[in-house]
Amino acid sequence: QVQLAESGGGSVEAGGSLKLSCVASGHIYSSYYMAWFRQAAGNRREGIAAIDTNERTSYAASVKGRFTISRDDAKNTLYLEMNSLKPEDTAMYYCAAEPPGELPRDFPLMVAAYNSWGQGTQVTVSS
């Protein structure tokens, strides 16, 4: 399994921006499907952005047009650039990784498609 460590969370006012990072170690990162998930208090974890090994991306409707996922395989790092943040974006943000397979390919925003997870980084957006 790959080990994942997120950073970049914090507190921001509505309309602001943050950029999250997720550094991977322990395996061949460039071959993995990668994704960002978030979990607000009392809610289920939801997939918001995913990127495959060919840099094809998928987004949840709630973040499309505001968030951008990217990867730098040379740095073993996954990014999530978040713009026009809203109070409802407040959550713990997690990155996830999975080797190539049918689940992450066909369901890139599904929690069950991933077996490697980071510890999370908190994002708080105030109104």
PDB file of C-alpha atoms in Angstrom:
ATOM      1  CA  GLN A   1       0.000   0.000   0.000  1.00  0.00           C
ATOM      2  CA  VAL A   2       0.973   3.584  -0.507  1.00  0.00           C
ATOM      3  CA  GLN A   3       1.203   5.950   2.470  1.00  0.00           C
ATOM      4  CA  LEU A   4      -0.523   9.321   2.121  1.00  0.00           C
ATOM      5  CA  ALA A   5      -0.117  12.597   4.020  1.00  0.00           C
ATOM      6  CA  GLU A   6      -2.344  15.607   3.418  1.00  0.00           C
ATOM      7  CA  SER A   7      -1.542  19.237   4.194  1.00  0.00           C
ATOM      8  CA  GLY A   8      -2.749  22.718   3.338  1.00  0.00           C
ATOM      9  CA  GLY A   9      -6.006  22.870   5.217  1.00  0.00           C
ATOM     10  CA  GLY A  10      -7.012  25.848   7.310  1.00  0.00           C
ATOM     11  CA  SER A  11      -9.628  28.496   7.957  1.00  0.00           C
ATOM     12  CA  VAL A  12     -10.735  30.885   5.231  1.00  0.00           C
ATOM     13  CA  GLU A  13     -13.595  33.259   4.600  1.00  0.00           C
ATOM     14  CA  ALA A  14     -16.252  32.511   2.031  1.00  0.00           C
ATOM     15  CA  GLY A  15     -15.035  33.332  -1.451  1.00  0.00           C
ATOM     16  CA  GLY A  16     -11.442  32.550  -0.547  1.00  0.00           C
ATOM     17  CA  SER A  17      -9.085  29.895  -1.827  1.00  0.00           C
ATOM     18  CA  LEU A  18      -6.946  27.070  -0.468  1.00  0.00           C
ATOM     19  CA  LYS A  19      -4.649  24.518  -2.072  1.00  0.00           C
ATOM     20  CA  LEU A  20      -4.355  21.085  -0.512  1.00  0.00           C
ATOM     21  CA  SER A  21      -1.443  18.730  -1.063  1.00  0.00           C
ATOM     22  CA  CYS A  22      -1.108  14.995  -0.565  1.00  0.00           C
ATOM     23  CA  VAL A  23       2.341  13.425  -0.597  1.00  0.00           C
ATOM     24  CA  ALA A  24       2.538   9.721  -1.380  1.00  0.00           C
ATOM     25  CA  SER A  25       5.278   7.356  -0.345  1.00  0.00           C
ATOM     26  CA  GLY A  26       5.984   3.659  -0.198  1.00  0.00           C
ATOM     27  CA  HIS A  27       4.962   2.593  -3.683  1.00  0.00           C
ATOM     28  CA  ILE A  28       4.883   3.533  -7.362  1.00  0.00           C
ATOM     29  CA  TYR A  29       2.664   6.584  -7.097  1.00  0.00           C
ATOM     30  CA  SER A  30       2.501   7.293 -10.833  1.00  0.00           C
ATOM     31  CA  SER A  31       0.581   4.070 -11.454  1.00  0.00           C
ATOM     32  CA  TYR A  32      -2.166   4.833  -8.937  1.00  0.00           C
ATOM     33  CA  TYR A  33      -5.612   6.293  -9.345  1.00  0.00           C
ATOM     34  CA  MET A  34      -5.918   9.233  -6.919  1.00  0.00           C
ATOM     35  CA  ALA A  35      -8.845  11.094  -5.450  1.00  0.00           C
ATOM     36  CA  TRP A  36      -9.969  13.651  -2.899  1.00  0.00           C
ATOM     37  CA  PHE A  37     -12.831  12.984  -0.533  1.00  0.00           C
ATOM     38  CA  ARG A  38     -14.371  15.057   2.233  1.00  0.00           C
ATOM     39  CA  GLN A  39     -16.457  14.377   5.291  1.00  0.00           C
ATOM     40  CA  ALA A  40     -18.420  17.038   7.114  1.00  0.00           C
ATOM     41  CA  ALA A  41     -19.503  16.492  10.710  1.00  0.00           C
ATOM     42  CA  GLY A  42     -22.427  14.094  10.823  1.00  0.00           C
ATOM     43  CA  ASN A  43     -22.236  13.302   7.116  1.00  0.00           C
ATOM     44  CA  ARG A  44     -20.918  10.422   5.077  1.00  0.00           C
ATOM     45  CA  ARG A  45     -17.593  10.670   3.305  1.00  0.00           C
ATOM     46  CA  GLU A  46     -18.100  11.851  -0.271  1.00  0.00           C
ATOM     47  CA  GLY A  47     -15.866  11.820  -3.305  1.00  0.00           C
ATOM     48  CA  ILE A  48     -15.303  15.234  -4.833  1.00  0.00           C
ATOM     49  CA  ALA A  49     -12.462  14.897  -7.352  1.00  0.00           C
ATOM     50  CA  ALA A  50     -10.462  12.099  -8.937  1.00  0.00           C
ATOM     51  CA  ILE A  51      -7.625  11.777 -11.432  1.00  0.00           C
ATOM     52  CA  ASP A  52      -6.375   8.718 -13.261  1.00  0.00           C
ATOM     53  CA  THR A  53      -2.934   7.828 -14.532  1.00  0.00           C
ATOM     54  CA  ASN A  54      -3.626   9.641 -17.832  1.00  0.00           C
ATOM     55  CA  GLU A  55      -4.696  12.751 -15.897  1.00  0.00           C
ATOM     56  CA  ARG A  56      -8.347  12.346 -16.797  1.00  0.00           C
ATOM     57  CA  THR A  57     -10.409  13.982 -14.082  1.00  0.00           C
ATOM     58  CA  SER A  58     -13.834  13.531 -12.508  1.00  0.00           C
ATOM     59  CA  TYR A  59     -15.646  15.971 -10.239  1.00  0.00           C
ATOM     60  CA  ALA A  60     -18.701  15.976  -8.043  1.00  0.00           C
ATOM     61  CA  ALA A  61     -21.337  18.460  -9.140  1.00  0.00           C
ATOM     62  CA  SER A  62     -20.952  20.367  -5.884  1.00  0.00           C
ATOM     63  CA  VAL A  63     -17.354  21.369  -6.669  1.00  0.00           C
ATOM     64  CA  LYS A  64     -17.155  21.329 -10.469  1.00  0.00           C
ATOM     65  CA  GLY A  65     -15.928  24.640 -11.799  1.00  0.00           C
ATOM     66  CA  ARG A  66     -14.525  25.696  -8.411  1.00  0.00           C
ATOM     67  CA  PHE A  67     -12.051  22.913  -7.530  1.00  0.00           C
ATOM     68  CA  THR A  68      -9.201  21.546  -9.642  1.00  0.00           C
ATOM     69  CA  ILE A  69      -7.406  18.263  -9.025  1.00  0.00           C
ATOM     70  CA  SER A  70      -3.907  17.723 -10.382  1.00  0.00           C
ATOM     71  CA  ARG A  71      -0.918  15.475  -9.832  1.00  0.00           C
ATOM     72  CA  ASP A  72       2.825  15.850 -10.075  1.00  0.00           C
ATOM     73  CA  ASP A  73       4.205  12.350 -10.437  1.00  0.00           C
ATOM     74  CA  ALA A  74       7.802  13.570 -10.207  1.00  0.00           C
ATOM     75  CA  LYS A  75       7.036  14.855  -6.701  1.00  0.00           C
ATOM     76  CA  ASN A  76       4.665  12.008  -5.759  1.00  0.00           C
ATOM     77  CA  THR A  77       2.129  14.707  -4.915  1.00  0.00           C
ATOM     78  CA  LEU A  78      -1.575  15.157  -5.483  1.00  0.00           C
ATOM     79  CA  TYR A  79      -3.139  18.620  -5.310  1.00  0.00           C
ATOM     80  CA  LEU A  80      -6.591  20.099  -4.862  1.00  0.00           C
ATOM     81  CA  GLU A  81      -6.940  23.767  -5.685  1.00  0.00           C
ATOM     82  CA  MET A  82     -10.125  25.136  -4.164  1.00  0.00           C
ATOM     83  CA  ASN A  83     -11.559  28.490  -5.235  1.00  0.00           C
ATOM     84  CA  SER A  84     -14.764  30.366  -4.424  1.00  0.00           C
ATOM     85  CA  LEU A  85     -15.052  28.450  -1.183  1.00  0.00           C
ATOM     86  CA  LYS A  86     -18.423  28.263   0.543  1.00  0.00           C
ATOM     87  CA  PRO A  87     -19.339  27.507   4.165  1.00  0.00           C
ATOM     88  CA  GLU A  88     -20.763  24.176   2.977  1.00  0.00           C
ATOM     89  CA  ASP A  89     -17.258  23.181   1.863  1.00  0.00           C
ATOM     90  CA  THR A  90     -16.286  22.943   5.540  1.00  0.00           C
ATOM     91  CA  ALA A  91     -15.120  19.376   6.156  1.00  0.00           C
ATOM     92  CA  MET A  92     -12.174  17.102   6.766  1.00  0.00           C
ATOM     93  CA  TYR A  93     -10.504  16.475   3.419  1.00  0.00           C
ATOM     94  CA  TYR A  94      -8.845  13.143   2.648  1.00  0.00           C
ATOM     95  CA  CYS A  95      -6.783  11.906  -0.251  1.00  0.00           C
ATOM     96  CA  ALA A  96      -7.052   8.318  -1.403  1.00  0.00           C
ATOM     97  CA  ALA A  97      -5.110   6.051  -3.726  1.00  0.00           C
ATOM     98  CA  GLU A  98      -5.698   2.775  -5.492  1.00  0.00           C
ATOM     99  CA  PRO A  99      -3.777   0.685  -8.036  1.00  0.00           C
ATOM    100  CA  PRO A 100      -5.392   0.416 -11.475  1.00  0.00           C
ATOM    101  CA  GLY A 101      -8.573  -1.644 -11.469  1.00  0.00           C
ATOM    102  CA  GLU A 102     -12.190  -1.699 -12.493  1.00  0.00           C
ATOM    103  CA  LEU A 103     -13.546   0.009  -9.387  1.00  0.00           C
ATOM    104  CA  PRO A 104     -11.488   3.225  -9.457  1.00  0.00           C
ATOM    105  CA  ARG A 105     -11.726   3.315 -13.254  1.00  0.00           C
ATOM    106  CA  ASP A 106     -15.515   2.999 -13.385  1.00  0.00           C
ATOM    107  CA  PHE A 107     -16.414   4.606 -10.054  1.00  0.00           C
ATOM    108  CA  PRO A 108     -13.668   7.152  -9.378  1.00  0.00           C
ATOM    109  CA  LEU A 109     -15.621   9.006  -6.682  1.00  0.00           C
ATOM    110  CA  MET A 110     -16.753   5.978  -4.728  1.00  0.00           C
ATOM    111  CA  VAL A 111     -15.303   5.451  -1.249  1.00  0.00           C
ATOM    112  CA  ALA A 112     -15.169   1.677  -1.679  1.00  0.00           C
ATOM    113  CA  ALA A 113     -12.955   2.015  -4.759  1.00  0.00           C
ATOM    114  CA  TYR A 114      -9.942   3.025  -2.639  1.00  0.00           C
ATOM    115  CA  ASN A 115      -7.951   1.169   0.007  1.00  0.00           C
ATOM    116  CA  SER A 116      -5.242   3.685   0.895  1.00  0.00           C
ATOM    117  CA  TRP A 117      -6.200   6.814   2.807  1.00  0.00           C
ATOM    118  CA  GLY A 118      -4.485   9.728   4.444  1.00  0.00           C
ATOM    119  CA  GLN A 119      -5.291  11.088   7.901  1.00  0.00           C
ATOM    120  CA  GLY A 120      -7.064  14.154   6.573  1.00  0.00           C
ATOM    121  CA  THR A 121      -6.695  17.920   6.750  1.00  0.00           C
ATOM    122  CA  GLN A 122      -9.418  20.221   8.065  1.00  0.00           C
ATOM    123  CA  VAL A 123     -10.908  22.976   5.924  1.00  0.00           C
ATOM    124  CA  THR A 124     -13.178  25.531   7.596  1.00  0.00           C
ATOM    125  CA  VAL A 125     -14.975  28.208   5.599  1.00  0.00           C
ATOM    126  CA  SER A 126     -16.675  31.024   7.498  1.00  0.00           C
ATOM    127  CA  SER A 127     -19.467  33.167   6.143  1.00  0.00           C
TER     128      SER A 127
END
